[in-house]
Short mmCIF file of C-alpha atoms and ligand atoms in Angstrom, two decimals:
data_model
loop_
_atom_site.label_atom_id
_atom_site.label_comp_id
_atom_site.label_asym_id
_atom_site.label_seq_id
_atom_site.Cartn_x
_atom_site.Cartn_y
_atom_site.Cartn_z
CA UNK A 1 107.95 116.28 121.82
CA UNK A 2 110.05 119.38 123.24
CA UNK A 3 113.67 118.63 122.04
CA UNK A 4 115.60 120.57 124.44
CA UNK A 5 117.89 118.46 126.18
CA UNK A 6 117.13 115.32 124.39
CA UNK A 7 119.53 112.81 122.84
CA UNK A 8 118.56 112.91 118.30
CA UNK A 9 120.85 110.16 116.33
CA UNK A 10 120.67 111.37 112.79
CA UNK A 11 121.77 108.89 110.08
CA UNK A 12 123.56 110.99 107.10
CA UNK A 13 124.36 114.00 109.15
CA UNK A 14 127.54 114.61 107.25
CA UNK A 15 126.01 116.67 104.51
CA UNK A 16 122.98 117.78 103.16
CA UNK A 17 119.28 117.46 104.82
CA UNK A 18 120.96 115.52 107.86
CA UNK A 19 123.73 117.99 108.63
CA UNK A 20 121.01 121.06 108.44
CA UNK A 21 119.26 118.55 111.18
CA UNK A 22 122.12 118.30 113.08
CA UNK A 23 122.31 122.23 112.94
CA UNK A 24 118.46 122.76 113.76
CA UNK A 25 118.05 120.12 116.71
CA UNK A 26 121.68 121.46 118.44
CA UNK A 27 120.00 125.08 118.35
CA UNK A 28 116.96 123.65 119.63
CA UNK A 29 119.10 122.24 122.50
CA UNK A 30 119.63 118.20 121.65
CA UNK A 31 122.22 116.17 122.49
CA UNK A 32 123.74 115.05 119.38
CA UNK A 33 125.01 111.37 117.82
CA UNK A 34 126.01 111.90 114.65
CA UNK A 35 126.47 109.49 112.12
CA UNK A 36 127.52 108.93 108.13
CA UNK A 37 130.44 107.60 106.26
CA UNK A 38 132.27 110.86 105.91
CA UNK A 39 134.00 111.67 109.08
CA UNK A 40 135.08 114.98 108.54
CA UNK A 41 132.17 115.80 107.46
CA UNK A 42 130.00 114.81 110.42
CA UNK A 43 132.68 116.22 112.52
CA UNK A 44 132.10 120.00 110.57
CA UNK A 45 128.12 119.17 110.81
CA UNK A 46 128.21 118.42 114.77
CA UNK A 47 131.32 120.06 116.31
CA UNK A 48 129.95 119.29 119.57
CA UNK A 49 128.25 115.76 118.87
CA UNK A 50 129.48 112.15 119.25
CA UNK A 51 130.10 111.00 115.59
CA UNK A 52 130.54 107.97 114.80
CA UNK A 53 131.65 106.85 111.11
CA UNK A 54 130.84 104.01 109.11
CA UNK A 55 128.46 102.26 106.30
CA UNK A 56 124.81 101.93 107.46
CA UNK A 57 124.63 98.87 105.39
CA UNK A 58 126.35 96.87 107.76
CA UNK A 59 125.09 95.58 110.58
CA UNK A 60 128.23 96.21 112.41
CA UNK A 61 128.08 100.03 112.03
CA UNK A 62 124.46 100.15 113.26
CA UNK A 63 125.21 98.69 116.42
CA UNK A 64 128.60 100.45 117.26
CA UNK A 65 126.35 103.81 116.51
CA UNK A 66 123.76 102.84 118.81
CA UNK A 67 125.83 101.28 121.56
CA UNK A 68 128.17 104.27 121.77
CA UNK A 69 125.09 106.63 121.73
CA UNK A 70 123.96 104.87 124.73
CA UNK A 71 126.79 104.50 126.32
CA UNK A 72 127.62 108.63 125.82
CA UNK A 73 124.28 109.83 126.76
CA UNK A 74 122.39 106.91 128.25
CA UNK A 75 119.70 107.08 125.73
CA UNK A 76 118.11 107.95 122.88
CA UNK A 77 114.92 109.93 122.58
CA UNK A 78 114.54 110.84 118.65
CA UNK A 79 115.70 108.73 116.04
CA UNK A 80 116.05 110.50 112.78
CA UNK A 81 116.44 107.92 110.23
CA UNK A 82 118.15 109.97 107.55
CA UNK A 83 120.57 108.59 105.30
CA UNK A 84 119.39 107.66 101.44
CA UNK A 85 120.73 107.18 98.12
CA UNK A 86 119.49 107.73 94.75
CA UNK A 87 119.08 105.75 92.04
CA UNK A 88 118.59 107.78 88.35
CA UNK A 89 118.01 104.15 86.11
CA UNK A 90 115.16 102.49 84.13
CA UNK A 91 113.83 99.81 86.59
CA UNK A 92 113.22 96.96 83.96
CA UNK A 93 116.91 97.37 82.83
CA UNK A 94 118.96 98.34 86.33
CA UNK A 95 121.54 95.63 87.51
CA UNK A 96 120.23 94.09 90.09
CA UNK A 97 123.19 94.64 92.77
CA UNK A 98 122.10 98.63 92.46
CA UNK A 99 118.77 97.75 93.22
CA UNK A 100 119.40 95.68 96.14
CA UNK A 101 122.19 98.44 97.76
CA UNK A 102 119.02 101.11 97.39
CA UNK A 103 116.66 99.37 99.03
CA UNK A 104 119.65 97.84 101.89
CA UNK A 105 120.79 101.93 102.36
CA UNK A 106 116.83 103.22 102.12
CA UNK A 107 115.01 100.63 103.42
CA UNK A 108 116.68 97.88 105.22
CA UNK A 109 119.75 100.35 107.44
CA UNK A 110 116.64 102.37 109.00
CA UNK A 111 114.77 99.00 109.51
CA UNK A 112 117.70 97.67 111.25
CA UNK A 113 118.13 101.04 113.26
CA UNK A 114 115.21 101.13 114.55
CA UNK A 115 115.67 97.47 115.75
CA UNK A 116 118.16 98.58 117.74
CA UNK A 117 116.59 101.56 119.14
CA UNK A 118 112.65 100.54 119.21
CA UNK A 119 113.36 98.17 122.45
CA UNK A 120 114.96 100.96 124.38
CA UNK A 121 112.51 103.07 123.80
CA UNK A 122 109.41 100.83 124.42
CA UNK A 123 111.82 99.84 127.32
CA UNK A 124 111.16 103.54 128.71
CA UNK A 125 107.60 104.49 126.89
CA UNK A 126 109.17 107.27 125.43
CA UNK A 127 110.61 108.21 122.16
CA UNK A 128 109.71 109.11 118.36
CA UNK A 129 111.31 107.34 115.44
CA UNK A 130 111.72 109.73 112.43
CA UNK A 131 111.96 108.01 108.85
CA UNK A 132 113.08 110.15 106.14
CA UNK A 133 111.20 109.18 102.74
CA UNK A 134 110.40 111.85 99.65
CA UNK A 135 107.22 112.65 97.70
CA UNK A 136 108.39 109.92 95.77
CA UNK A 137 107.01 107.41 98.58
CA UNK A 138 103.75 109.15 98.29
CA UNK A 139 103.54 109.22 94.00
CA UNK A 140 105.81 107.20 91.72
CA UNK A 141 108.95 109.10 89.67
CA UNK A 142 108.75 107.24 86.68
CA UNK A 143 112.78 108.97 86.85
CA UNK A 144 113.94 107.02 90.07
CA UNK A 145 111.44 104.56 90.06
CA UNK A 146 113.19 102.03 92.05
CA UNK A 147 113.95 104.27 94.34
CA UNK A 148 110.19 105.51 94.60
CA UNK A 149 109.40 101.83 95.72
CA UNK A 150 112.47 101.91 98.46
CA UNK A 151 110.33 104.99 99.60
CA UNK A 152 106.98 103.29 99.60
CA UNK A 153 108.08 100.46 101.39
CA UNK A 154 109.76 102.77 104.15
CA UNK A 155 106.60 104.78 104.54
CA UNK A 156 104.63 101.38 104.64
CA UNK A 157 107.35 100.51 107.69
CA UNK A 158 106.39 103.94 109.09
CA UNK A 159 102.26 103.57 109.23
CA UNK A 160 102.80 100.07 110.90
CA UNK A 161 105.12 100.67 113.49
CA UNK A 162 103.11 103.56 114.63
CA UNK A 163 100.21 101.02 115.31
CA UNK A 164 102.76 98.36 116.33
CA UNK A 165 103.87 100.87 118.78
CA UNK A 166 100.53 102.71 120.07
CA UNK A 167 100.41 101.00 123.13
CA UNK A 168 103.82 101.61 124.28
CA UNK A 169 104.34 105.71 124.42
CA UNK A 170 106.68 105.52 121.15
CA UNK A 171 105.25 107.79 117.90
CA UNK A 172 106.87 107.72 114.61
CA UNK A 173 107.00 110.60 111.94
CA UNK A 174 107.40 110.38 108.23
CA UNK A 175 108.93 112.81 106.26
CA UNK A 176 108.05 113.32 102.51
CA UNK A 177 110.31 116.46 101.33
CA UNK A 178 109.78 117.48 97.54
CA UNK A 179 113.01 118.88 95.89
CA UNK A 180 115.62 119.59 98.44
CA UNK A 181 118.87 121.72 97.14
CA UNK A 182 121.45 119.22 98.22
CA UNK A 183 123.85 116.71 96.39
CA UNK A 184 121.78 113.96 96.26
CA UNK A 185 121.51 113.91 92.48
CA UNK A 186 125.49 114.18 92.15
CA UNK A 187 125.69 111.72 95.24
CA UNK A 188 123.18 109.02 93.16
CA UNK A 189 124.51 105.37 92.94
CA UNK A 190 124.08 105.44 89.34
CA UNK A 191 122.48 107.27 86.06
CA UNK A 192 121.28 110.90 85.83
CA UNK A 193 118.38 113.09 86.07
CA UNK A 194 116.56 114.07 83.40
CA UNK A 195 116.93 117.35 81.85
CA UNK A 196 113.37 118.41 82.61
CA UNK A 197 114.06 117.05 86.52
CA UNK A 198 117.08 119.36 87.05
CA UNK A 199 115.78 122.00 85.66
CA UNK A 200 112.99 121.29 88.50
CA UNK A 201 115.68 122.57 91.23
CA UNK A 202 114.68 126.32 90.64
CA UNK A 203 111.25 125.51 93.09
CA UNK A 204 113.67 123.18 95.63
CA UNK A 205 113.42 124.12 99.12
CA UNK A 206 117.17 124.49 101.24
CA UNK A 207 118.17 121.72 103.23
CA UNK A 208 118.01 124.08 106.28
CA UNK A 209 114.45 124.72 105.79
CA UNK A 210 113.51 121.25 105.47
CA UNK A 211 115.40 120.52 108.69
CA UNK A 212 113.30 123.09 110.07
CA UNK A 213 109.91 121.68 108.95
CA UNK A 214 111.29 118.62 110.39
CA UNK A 215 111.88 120.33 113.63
CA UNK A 216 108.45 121.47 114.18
CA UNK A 217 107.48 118.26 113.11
CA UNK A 218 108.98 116.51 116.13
CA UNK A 219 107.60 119.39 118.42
CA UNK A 220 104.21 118.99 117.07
CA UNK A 221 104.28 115.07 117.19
CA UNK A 222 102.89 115.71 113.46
CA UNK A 223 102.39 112.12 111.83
CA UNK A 224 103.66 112.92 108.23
CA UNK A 225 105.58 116.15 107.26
CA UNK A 226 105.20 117.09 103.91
CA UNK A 227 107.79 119.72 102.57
CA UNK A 228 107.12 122.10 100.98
CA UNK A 229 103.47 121.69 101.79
CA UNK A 230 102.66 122.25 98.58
CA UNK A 231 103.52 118.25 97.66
CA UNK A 232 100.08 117.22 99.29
CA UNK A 233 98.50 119.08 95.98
CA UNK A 234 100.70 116.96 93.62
CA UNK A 235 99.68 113.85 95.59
CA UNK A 236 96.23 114.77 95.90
CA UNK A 237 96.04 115.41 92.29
CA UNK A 238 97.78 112.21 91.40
CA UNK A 239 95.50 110.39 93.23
CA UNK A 240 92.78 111.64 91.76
CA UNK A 241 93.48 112.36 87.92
CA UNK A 242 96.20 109.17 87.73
CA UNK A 243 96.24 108.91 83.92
CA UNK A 244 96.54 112.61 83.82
CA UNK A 245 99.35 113.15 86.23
CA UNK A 246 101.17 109.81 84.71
CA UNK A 247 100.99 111.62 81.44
CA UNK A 248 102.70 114.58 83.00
CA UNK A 249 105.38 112.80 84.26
CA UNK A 250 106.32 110.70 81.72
CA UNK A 251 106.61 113.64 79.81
CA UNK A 252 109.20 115.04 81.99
CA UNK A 253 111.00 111.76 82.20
CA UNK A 254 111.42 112.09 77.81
CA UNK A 255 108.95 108.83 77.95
CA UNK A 256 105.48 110.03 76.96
N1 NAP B 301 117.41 116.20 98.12
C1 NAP B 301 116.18 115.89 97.78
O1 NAP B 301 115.62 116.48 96.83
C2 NAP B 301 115.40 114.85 98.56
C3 NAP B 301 114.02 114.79 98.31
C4 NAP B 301 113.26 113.85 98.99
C5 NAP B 301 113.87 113.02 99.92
N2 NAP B 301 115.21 113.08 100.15
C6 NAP B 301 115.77 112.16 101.13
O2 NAP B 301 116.40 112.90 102.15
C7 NAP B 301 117.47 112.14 102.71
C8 NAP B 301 118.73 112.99 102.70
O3 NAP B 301 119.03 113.31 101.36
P1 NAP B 301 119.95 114.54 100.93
O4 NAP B 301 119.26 115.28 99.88
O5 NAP B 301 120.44 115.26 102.13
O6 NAP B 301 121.14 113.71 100.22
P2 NAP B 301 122.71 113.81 100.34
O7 NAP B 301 123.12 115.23 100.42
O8 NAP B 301 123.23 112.95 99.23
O9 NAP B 301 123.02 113.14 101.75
C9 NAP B 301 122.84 111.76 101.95
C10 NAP B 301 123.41 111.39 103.31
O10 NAP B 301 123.28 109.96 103.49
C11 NAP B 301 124.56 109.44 103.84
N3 NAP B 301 124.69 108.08 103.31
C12 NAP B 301 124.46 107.66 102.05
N4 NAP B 301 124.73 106.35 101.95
C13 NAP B 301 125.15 105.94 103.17
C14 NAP B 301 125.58 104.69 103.70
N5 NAP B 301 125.67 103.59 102.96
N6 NAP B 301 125.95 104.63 105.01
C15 NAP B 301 125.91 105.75 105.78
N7 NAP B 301 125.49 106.95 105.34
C16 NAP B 301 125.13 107.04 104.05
C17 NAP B 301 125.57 110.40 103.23
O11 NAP B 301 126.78 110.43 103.95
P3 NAP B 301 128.18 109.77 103.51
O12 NAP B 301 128.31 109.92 102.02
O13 NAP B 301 129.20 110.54 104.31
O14 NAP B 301 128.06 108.35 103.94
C18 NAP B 301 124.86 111.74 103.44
O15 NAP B 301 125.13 112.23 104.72
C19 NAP B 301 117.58 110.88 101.87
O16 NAP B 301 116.93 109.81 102.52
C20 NAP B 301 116.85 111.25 100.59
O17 NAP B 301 116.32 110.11 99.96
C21 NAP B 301 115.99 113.99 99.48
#
């Protein structure tokens, strides 16, 4: 899809991979609705963008972002479904209320997005939904397992809407980027990274290029973007030497 003078609503646009989005689709020429809990912040990511701030968990937020997006611009060609949360804790030992805010930020906010968005768009046979999931949606991190499966699922969501969908001119995109240098660990809902994880961040890709990878994504109507590419190896390789690469990362997670 060309971007240039289309309307993109990023979700988590006030730092990180969705602010270098915000910085990559305004260059490319979108129209911008921005949108996060941090005001300020999506007011310094999108200087010229309609930002509006609140919790994606609520209902409430998600349909005073899309209602003022359509009332700014009239509609809303990309969604870029954005805005995620880690979760650094054993899943058989978790609390249960952190494991039911990761899968209502990572899961159930986009699904509720794109309920709001998906009828305009089918409305108009025109639009791409873009759902931001990890690696971790495509192999398990025995580290952030629970938030592996909110990844899965989201992916899952992703495949069947774009069959849903086929009929009706609107194509989805999932995006699986590896290690991203952001604040996502430091901005987790709870625990830490391994040792062996962090160290990890010396092969992590910048946010700005994985905004550009998601960029050329959109323009290519690609299906899945994998970033670096290099993560279809590791999945490949999971897939086919489990025990192997379950080994490997158990070992990294101090649980071999
Ligand atoms: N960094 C990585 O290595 C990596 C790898 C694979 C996938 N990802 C995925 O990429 C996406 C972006 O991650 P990132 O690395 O850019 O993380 P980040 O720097 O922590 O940014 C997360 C964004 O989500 C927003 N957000 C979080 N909870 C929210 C809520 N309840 N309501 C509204 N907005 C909320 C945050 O804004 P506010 O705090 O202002 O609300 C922030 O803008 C996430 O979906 C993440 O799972 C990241």
């Amino acid at each position: 899809m060309r971007i240039d003078g289309k309307v993109v609503l990023i979700t988590g646009a006030s730092q990180g991979i969705g602010a270098a989005c915000a910085a990559e689709f305004a260059r490319a020429g979108a129209k911008l609705s921005l949108t996060a809990r941090s005001e300020p912040e999506l007011l310094r990511a999108g200087p010229q963008a309609l930002v509006t701030a609140g919790d994606l968990t609520s209902e409430e937020t998600r349909r005073r972002v899309v209602e003022r997006t359509l009332e700014r611009f009239g509609t809303i060609d990309i969604l870029i479904d954005n805005a995620g949360v880690g979760l650094y804790l054993h899943s058989w030992s978790a609390p249960m209320e952190d494991a039911r805010y990761l899968m209502e930020v990572n899961y159930f906010a986009p699904l509720g997005m794109i309920q709001l968005v998906a009828p305009h768009m089918r409305a108009r046979r025109s639009g791409m939904i873009v759902n931001v999931a990890s690696i971790g949606g495509k192999m398990t991190l025995p580290w952030m397992t629970l938030y592996s499966a909110s990844k899965y699922a989201l992916g899952s969501l992703t495949e069947g809407l774009r069959m849903e969908l086929r009929r009706d001119g609107v194509r989805t995109m999932l995006v699986c980027p590896g290690y991203v240098k952001t604040r996502f660990q430091q901005n987790a809902r709870a625990g830490e990274a391994p040792e062996r994880v962090v160290q990890g961040r010396r092969f992590a890709i910048t946010a700005a290029e994985c905004a550009v990878a998601i960029r050329r994504g959109v323009e290519r109507d690609a299906r899945t973007v994998m970033t670096p590419r290099t993560g279809w190896l590791l999945v490949a390789l999971a897939r086919l030497f489990p025990a192997a690469v379950e080994a490997r990362l158990a070992a990294m997670n101090g649980t071999a």
